[in-house]
Structure formats: C-alpha cells, structure tokens
C-alpha cells in the first residue's frame, strides 16, 4: 500500500483502457467507469449504479440509477458541470430496491459518500449497501451557466452541436459533430469556476474504491488507482475476465509525475485559499469545514 | 376502606403515562384511571395556517412506531377536504406501507408483552433479552419480522420511520420492478415467520389465561378470569386499511363522535395512601403524594355515541370477524391474529401493483375549506384525522388517535383486577401515549374549552 500526500492511499496504479470497442467509442478516456460498472452489473457485484446521465438540456447531466448497460452507455463522457449524484444515494435503496449500489463521483461526492457511511445522518440503511465507489479525478467544476457561456460565447459553438469537451494540456477543448474543434486557454475559464471548488483538497478521489482520470496517460487511456480491498477484488476479477487492457504506469507518458504535479498544485493552491478564509474579515474569518 | 396506589411512570409501552388506582383492602381495583402525562406538543394547533403538504409530515412525527398511520390519515384527510381521488397504484403503495408497519408494530409489542408472560408449564417469566433458548430464537424471529416489515415499508414508503413517499395527491414515486420483487421475497419470508410467531404468542397468552396467579415484585397475585373486561363498545372502520369521507359508504360516522375534557371523565384530587417499594422497578409513588387525574391527564376524551370505546385489533376482529373474546388475553390474541392478515394483504397488493402505473393525480385541487376526514386503522386502532383545507392551507386539523380513544376505556377495564396487574391490562391495549397526547378539546357545542388546561 502506497501512502502519498497528494495521491492518497493506493494499492496499485496502472494505465488502462476498456477492451470493449463499443464502450470506448463514446467514452471520455479509457472507458474505465463504464466498463467497470458494466462488468460489476453483469456479475451481480452491483445491481445498479448512480451515474451522470443525460438531462433535458444539452450537456447538463442528471443523476440516474442505471440498472442496464444501455443506461451506463448513455452516461459516458465528461459533463463539465454539476451533477448531484449523491442526491439518489438513499432513493437507490428505497423505490429502486437496490441492495448493492455502485456510484461514480468526483472527489467531493466520494467524500460525501464516505461521510454518509460513517456518519449516516438521515441515511438509514445506506452505509451497508454501497458495493462499489468509483472516483474520478477532478481539478474543478462549473455551474451549467458557465458552460453555456464558455461554449456558446467564448468558443462560439452551439452547445447542441458539441460531441465532446475536454480539459487537458492546459486548454479547454470543444469538439463538434462536424469535425471542428475550439480550444480556450484555461485562464479564460477561471472566473467561471464554481467557488466551492476552491477549498477542495482532493484531486484523484482519494476515498474511492477505484479512482480514474485522464491525466498521466496518453489519449484514449486512463490512469487507474486501485485503493481499497473491495476495489482491488473487483478490479482483479475484471482484469481476469478480460475487461481491461493495462500497462505499467512507468511505461507510459507523461506518467505519474504529472499526476503528482497537478495534485500538488491543486492542493497547495486551495490550502492557501483555506488559510486566507481564516483572516478574511477584519478581526474575523470565514468558516473552515476541515477543523 | 379504599386506598390509593399510583404507578408512575408506567413502562413497556410508548410514551409517558401513569395509573392512579383506588383499591379495596384486598388490593382489587375499585376504580382506576390511566392517564397520559406526556407533555402536549399541540400538533393540531400548530398545523393551522401551514400548507396541506407539510402538515402530514409534521403529524407523522407524533409517533415513530406508527408514523405510517399518521402520515396516511393526515394526507388522506387533506385529500378528503380538497376532494382528490388518488390513482390506484398510489393507493396500493399506501396499503403496502400500512401492512408492513402493522406487522412491525405487532412484533415490537411482542417484546413489550412477553416479560409479563410465563414459559408454558413453568413459573419462569420470559426475558426477551435472555441468551437462552427457546427465548433466543423467538427474539431473533421477532427482530427478523421487524426487519422485513421495516424494509418493505422503506421501499414502498421511502422511509420506515416517517415515510417520505406519500404526498397529498398520491405518492412521489412508484417502485421499480426489482423493488417489487424484493418486497415480494421479503413478504413471503415474513408470512412464514409471522405464522410461527403468531402461534407461539397465542400459546403463551393461552398459558397465562390458564394460570391462577402471577408473581409481581415478590408478591403472588391472583389472576382473575375477567382480567381486563369492560362493557364499553368497540369501534373500527376496516379490517386492514381505513375509510374516509370521500368513500361512497364511509365506515365512520362523524355525527356519532364527540370529544370532552378529562375533567368530565377522570377522578378528582386525591392523595396516595399506600406505597409498595418492591413494585418493579423502583416502587410505586410515595405515600402522601397529591394526584389529580382530571387536571393531569394530557389527552382529550373522544366519545362515540357518548361513550368511550375500545379501538384496536380486537375492535377490528369484533366488528368484521365476529371475534367474541373479552379481556386482556382476548385482546392480545386478536392482535397476534393480525400478523398473517398483514402479510396476506401485502402480497395481494403486490400482485395488483403496476410498477409503471401513475402514482400522482393529474390535477391537484387546492380546497375550499370543506371538512374532510380520513380514518386509518393504525396498529393500535382507528386513527381519525379531520381537516379543512382552503387554498392549499390548513384551516382546521384534529387527530383522534387510537390510544386517545382507549385511555378512558382501559381505565374502566382496570376495575376488578389486582392493582399489581394494572399494567398488564394496560399493555393489552398496546398504548402509544405520544400518539394519544395532542390536544384540542371541545365541549358539546364544539367550542374549544380546554385551553386553560393546556396552559
């Protein structure tokens, strides 16, 4: 078990991608989340997963309880705005009747999940029904209106025509169905960030069973941290079942160094924000949820 | 020369109450008052002016053992007032919640009643917490029945304690096919366990009935054959679910109902003249203590045809199934007989439930101030809520809760029993004193008269 100050505790880290072409087709990166849930669903490890499904407006996610592979496939791709996945955590165990719940979330959502498991305030019967928590890397998130602004105004692209968005290589990328792509410097996006993200001290979903993201691996691949015993068991079975193609992390570029670098940047910057809150006012400060 | 004994607080039931007993020289109760000393929370008063959607959620908090009863009765009272007929599948989900809650409640009451009872053929009282057999497996079975029931209630109702799924106009969500299958499997398991548990409990109560004496705090007390007999009537609206003023033929008659103050029904000021420090656990109230049931009782006294009535499992059995056994044991036996009925009804509703069906009305009326009422057959009896809703707001709200009906009835049933068994009689009613305690008291002219008592 590795215990890293910026990358959390993990048993192993690999570069991986799904071996299923139909999953990879619409996936953001290596199709890890979709593939892992599809495998767990088919094997009965979970009987449903809370994922960010399509909503009524383009690129606005709505949390759904997916109980079929089709529903999982419909949730592929990153939507860079808020999807309150934890909203369904209790309902999944109620009217959906699930016993083994899977959930994907950003670091903060996985934190909420773990807090709910340890301190279940109004979450009766939820703690013991969590079967698989997959975390995704997250630098920051945006409100929906910010995405409208960035795509429609800054990138001059109709949101409905967008097929993929990506933040990578220092740019915000917007791709359309007709082949055009626009890139915005991240400097432009900063003022649109959700303010609450600025006190977040978790980049690679430290509290998940398995966490995954694009940074560290080439396009079409994902970096995967296997963290808990539960995550390790499921990951090993999925590998044995031929769900994933993997490479050792030190054999790929840019590798773990870049992940560590970005994690360090995020945490250091946000720690500073937190420290500033203590003396925000004159003779008084703002609340710090970590103390 | 009669003496006054007071047991305060009473135990192994929900809430806070006491027994004030006038007994003869032999310790036989001549006249007993069982009264609520639970602080009045005044749900009916604070409901006024609130929206019809929030009042049922507040009413639910009257009691955490039978929240389903208050949620459903309050919601349906609102629906009765605004004239809203809910879709079939919403109704089925409510009946499923109802049955699940009833099974859980009976099982919980088993735990409360068993310590009064004896292992058949022995002089050993049952301690449900004992790790020894056969008690251990019974306790485990009770817990499994409760777990099953609470889980079903949770799936259909959103939450086992204070169901979240009900709303005025139906339900928030229907359940998934998987959830229906899960409830099915649980109900099948529950039915088998409930049958075993029912048979076990009835055998235990029948054994008590055959006994001549019981031991209470080192005192050997004769058990009268007429333990818990009374001559009050019975009231029930349905074997399982309930009735409302929207029904074609409502089974509760508001014109036969009246509510009076404890003043008219309870004993006056007295002094406790005898005490028994050995009464388990901690003894009875000390000699010389002043007691005043009329003033201290924190419930209204609802009357049906001018008399207190008994509500609950036996009242349902008497009304709908010609059950004819009186007294505490008859009451306990009737309660056990509802075990299997709950699960049969539950399975029947699951058969009928369409998981794709609509569970909320297309259009929700907001009300014009008409009076509507809904009776829910709570585990402990008829829970009748009355409401006037105008423009979405509650103008009037009143709750006639089972234990409120049973308080004066049970008080009468105490007569003729040794005072040491007064609590056994009381437990036969499965009292829920928090439920019972809520207050608007009106006199014969329907004016509110009890405010001075509340203050």
PDB file of N, CA and C in Angstrom, chain A residues 46-48 67 90-91 93-99 122 124-125 129, chain B residues 150-151 154-155 158-161 164-165 173-176 178-179 182:
ATOM      1  N   UNK A  46     -22.806  -5.371  -8.326  1.00  0.00           N
ATOM      2  CA  UNK A  46     -23.732  -4.274  -8.009  1.00  0.00           C
ATOM      3  C   UNK A  46     -25.054  -4.594  -8.709  1.00  0.00           C
ATOM      4  N   UNK A  47     -26.166  -4.024  -8.206  1.00  0.00           N
ATOM      5  CA  UNK A  47     -27.379  -4.199  -9.001  1.00  0.00           C
ATOM      6  C   UNK A  47     -27.906  -2.878  -9.561  1.00  0.00           C
ATOM      7  N   UNK A  48     -27.067  -1.888  -9.505  1.00  0.00           N
ATOM      8  CA  UNK A  48     -27.388  -0.618 -10.130  1.00  0.00           C
ATOM      9  C   UNK A  48     -26.282   0.364  -9.793  1.00  0.00           C
ATOM     10  N   UNK A  67     -29.510   0.618 -14.307  1.00  0.00           N
ATOM     11  CA  UNK A  67     -29.564  -0.804 -13.964  1.00  0.00           C
ATOM     12  C   UNK A  67     -29.349  -1.677 -15.204  1.00  0.00           C
ATOM     13  N   UNK A  90     -29.875   7.612  -1.280  1.00  0.00           N
ATOM     14  CA  UNK A  90     -30.884   6.969  -0.432  1.00  0.00           C
ATOM     15  C   UNK A  90     -31.990   6.359  -1.288  1.00  0.00           C
ATOM     16  N   UNK A  91     -32.427   7.105  -2.268  1.00  0.00           N
ATOM     17  CA  UNK A  91     -33.536   6.630  -3.101  1.00  0.00           C
ATOM     18  C   UNK A  91     -33.179   5.312  -3.797  1.00  0.00           C
ATOM     19  N   UNK A  93     -31.767   2.892  -2.591  1.00  0.00           N
ATOM     20  CA  UNK A  93     -32.052   1.779  -1.681  1.00  0.00           C
ATOM     21  C   UNK A  93     -33.540   1.717  -1.317  1.00  0.00           C
ATOM     22  N   UNK A  94     -34.307   2.670  -1.813  1.00  0.00           N
ATOM     23  CA  UNK A  94     -35.739   2.712  -1.490  1.00  0.00           C
ATOM     24  C   UNK A  94     -36.552   2.252  -2.703  1.00  0.00           C
ATOM     25  N   UNK A  95     -37.141   3.187  -3.450  1.00  0.00           N
ATOM     26  CA  UNK A  95     -38.050   2.787  -4.524  1.00  0.00           C
ATOM     27  C   UNK A  95     -37.346   2.008  -5.636  1.00  0.00           C
ATOM     28  N   UNK A  96     -36.024   2.170  -5.771  1.00  0.00           N
ATOM     29  CA  UNK A  96     -35.308   1.373  -6.774  1.00  0.00           C
ATOM     30  C   UNK A  96     -35.028  -0.043  -6.247  1.00  0.00           C
ATOM     31  N   UNK A  97     -35.094  -0.207  -4.933  1.00  0.00           N
ATOM     32  CA  UNK A  97     -34.937  -1.530  -4.338  1.00  0.00           C
ATOM     33  C   UNK A  97     -33.567  -2.156  -4.492  1.00  0.00           C
ATOM     34  N   UNK A  98     -32.503  -1.337  -4.583  1.00  0.00           N
ATOM     35  CA  UNK A  98     -31.161  -1.909  -4.757  1.00  0.00           C
ATOM     36  C   UNK A  98     -30.590  -2.396  -3.423  1.00  0.00           C
ATOM     37  N   UNK A  99     -29.824  -3.477  -3.491  1.00  0.00           N
ATOM     38  CA  UNK A  99     -29.100  -3.970  -2.321  1.00  0.00           C
ATOM     39  C   UNK A  99     -27.615  -3.653  -2.409  1.00  0.00           C
ATOM     40  N   UNK A 122     -29.684  10.805   8.662  1.00  0.00           N
ATOM     41  CA  UNK A 122     -30.828  10.687   7.752  1.00  0.00           C
ATOM     42  C   UNK A 122     -30.547   9.745   6.595  1.00  0.00           C
ATOM     43  N   UNK A 124     -30.498   6.169   6.795  1.00  0.00           N
ATOM     44  CA  UNK A 124     -30.715   4.815   7.278  1.00  0.00           C
ATOM     45  C   UNK A 124     -30.592   3.806   6.131  1.00  0.00           C
ATOM     46  N   UNK A 125     -29.934   2.693   6.436  1.00  0.00           N
ATOM     47  CA  UNK A 125     -29.792   1.571   5.501  1.00  0.00           C
ATOM     48  C   UNK A 125     -28.948   1.881   4.268  1.00  0.00           C
ATOM     49  N   UNK A 129     -25.036  -0.679   2.034  1.00  0.00           N
ATOM     50  CA  UNK A 129     -25.484  -1.056   0.691  1.00  0.00           C
ATOM     51  C   UNK A 129     -24.580  -0.497  -0.412  1.00  0.00           C
TER      52      UNK A 129
ATOM     53  N   UNK B 150     -39.938  -3.384   8.196  1.00  0.00           N
ATOM     54  CA  UNK B 150     -39.387  -2.038   8.038  1.00  0.00           C
ATOM     55  C   UNK B 150     -38.767  -1.874   6.654  1.00  0.00           C
ATOM     56  N   UNK B 151     -38.160  -2.928   6.134  1.00  0.00           N
ATOM     57  CA  UNK B 151     -37.565  -2.826   4.802  1.00  0.00           C
ATOM     58  C   UNK B 151     -38.642  -2.645   3.743  1.00  0.00           C
ATOM     59  N   UNK B 154     -39.929   0.764   3.938  1.00  0.00           N
ATOM     60  CA  UNK B 154     -38.922   1.692   3.427  1.00  0.00           C
ATOM     61  C   UNK B 154     -38.957   1.764   1.893  1.00  0.00           C
ATOM     62  N   UNK B 155     -39.183   0.621   1.269  1.00  0.00           N
ATOM     63  CA  UNK B 155     -39.200   0.598  -0.197  1.00  0.00           C
ATOM     64  C   UNK B 155     -40.475   1.260  -0.719  1.00  0.00           C
ATOM     65  N   UNK B 158     -40.629   4.986   1.166  1.00  0.00           N
ATOM     66  CA  UNK B 158     -39.476   5.889   1.119  1.00  0.00           C
ATOM     67  C   UNK B 158     -38.659   5.840   2.394  1.00  0.00           C
ATOM     68  N   UNK B 159     -39.333   5.586   3.517  1.00  0.00           N
ATOM     69  CA  UNK B 159     -38.649   5.568   4.807  1.00  0.00           C
ATOM     70  C   UNK B 159     -39.517   4.776   5.777  1.00  0.00           C
ATOM     71  N   UNK B 160     -38.867   3.958   6.613  1.00  0.00           N
ATOM     72  CA  UNK B 160     -39.647   3.122   7.529  1.00  0.00           C
ATOM     73  C   UNK B 160     -40.225   3.965   8.663  1.00  0.00           C
ATOM     74  N   UNK B 161     -39.412   4.848   9.196  1.00  0.00           N
ATOM     75  CA  UNK B 161     -39.883   5.751  10.242  1.00  0.00           C
ATOM     76  C   UNK B 161     -40.066   7.129   9.603  1.00  0.00           C
ATOM     77  N   UNK B 164     -41.503   9.024   3.534  1.00  0.00           N
ATOM     78  CA  UNK B 164     -41.303  10.254   2.755  1.00  0.00           C
ATOM     79  C   UNK B 164     -42.037  10.208   1.423  1.00  0.00           C
ATOM     80  N   UNK B 165     -42.494   9.038   1.029  1.00  0.00           N
ATOM     81  CA  UNK B 165     -43.026   8.905  -0.326  1.00  0.00           C
ATOM     82  C   UNK B 165     -44.448   9.432  -0.485  1.00  0.00           C
ATOM     83  N   UNK B 173     -43.078   8.691  -5.912  1.00  0.00           N
ATOM     84  CA  UNK B 173     -42.576   7.774  -6.942  1.00  0.00           C
ATOM     85  C   UNK B 173     -43.213   6.405  -6.808  1.00  0.00           C
ATOM     86  N   UNK B 174     -43.301   5.730  -7.934  1.00  0.00           N
ATOM     87  CA  UNK B 174     -43.641   4.320  -7.927  1.00  0.00           C
ATOM     88  C   UNK B 174     -42.348   3.549  -7.668  1.00  0.00           C
ATOM     89  N   UNK B 175     -42.449   2.241  -7.483  1.00  0.00           N
ATOM     90  CA  UNK B 175     -41.242   1.464  -7.226  1.00  0.00           C
ATOM     91  C   UNK B 175     -40.791   0.766  -8.510  1.00  0.00           C
ATOM     92  N   UNK B 176     -39.535   0.336  -8.534  1.00  0.00           N
ATOM     93  CA  UNK B 176     -39.013  -0.361  -9.710  1.00  0.00           C
ATOM     94  C   UNK B 176     -39.460  -1.827  -9.664  1.00  0.00           C
ATOM     95  N   UNK B 178     -37.581  -4.336  -9.736  1.00  0.00           N
ATOM     96  CA  UNK B 178     -36.687  -5.006  -8.780  1.00  0.00           C
ATOM     97  C   UNK B 178     -37.169  -4.792  -7.349  1.00  0.00           C
ATOM     98  N   UNK B 179     -37.606  -3.566  -7.062  1.00  0.00           N
ATOM     99  CA  UNK B 179     -38.089  -3.262  -5.710  1.00  0.00           C
ATOM    100  C   UNK B 179     -39.336  -4.078  -5.397  1.00  0.00           C
ATOM    101  N   UNK B 182     -38.278  -7.523  -4.639  1.00  0.00           N
ATOM    102  CA  UNK B 182     -37.658  -7.587  -3.310  1.00  0.00           C
ATOM    103  C   UNK B 182     -38.731  -7.619  -2.217  1.00  0.00           C
TER     104      UNK B 182
END
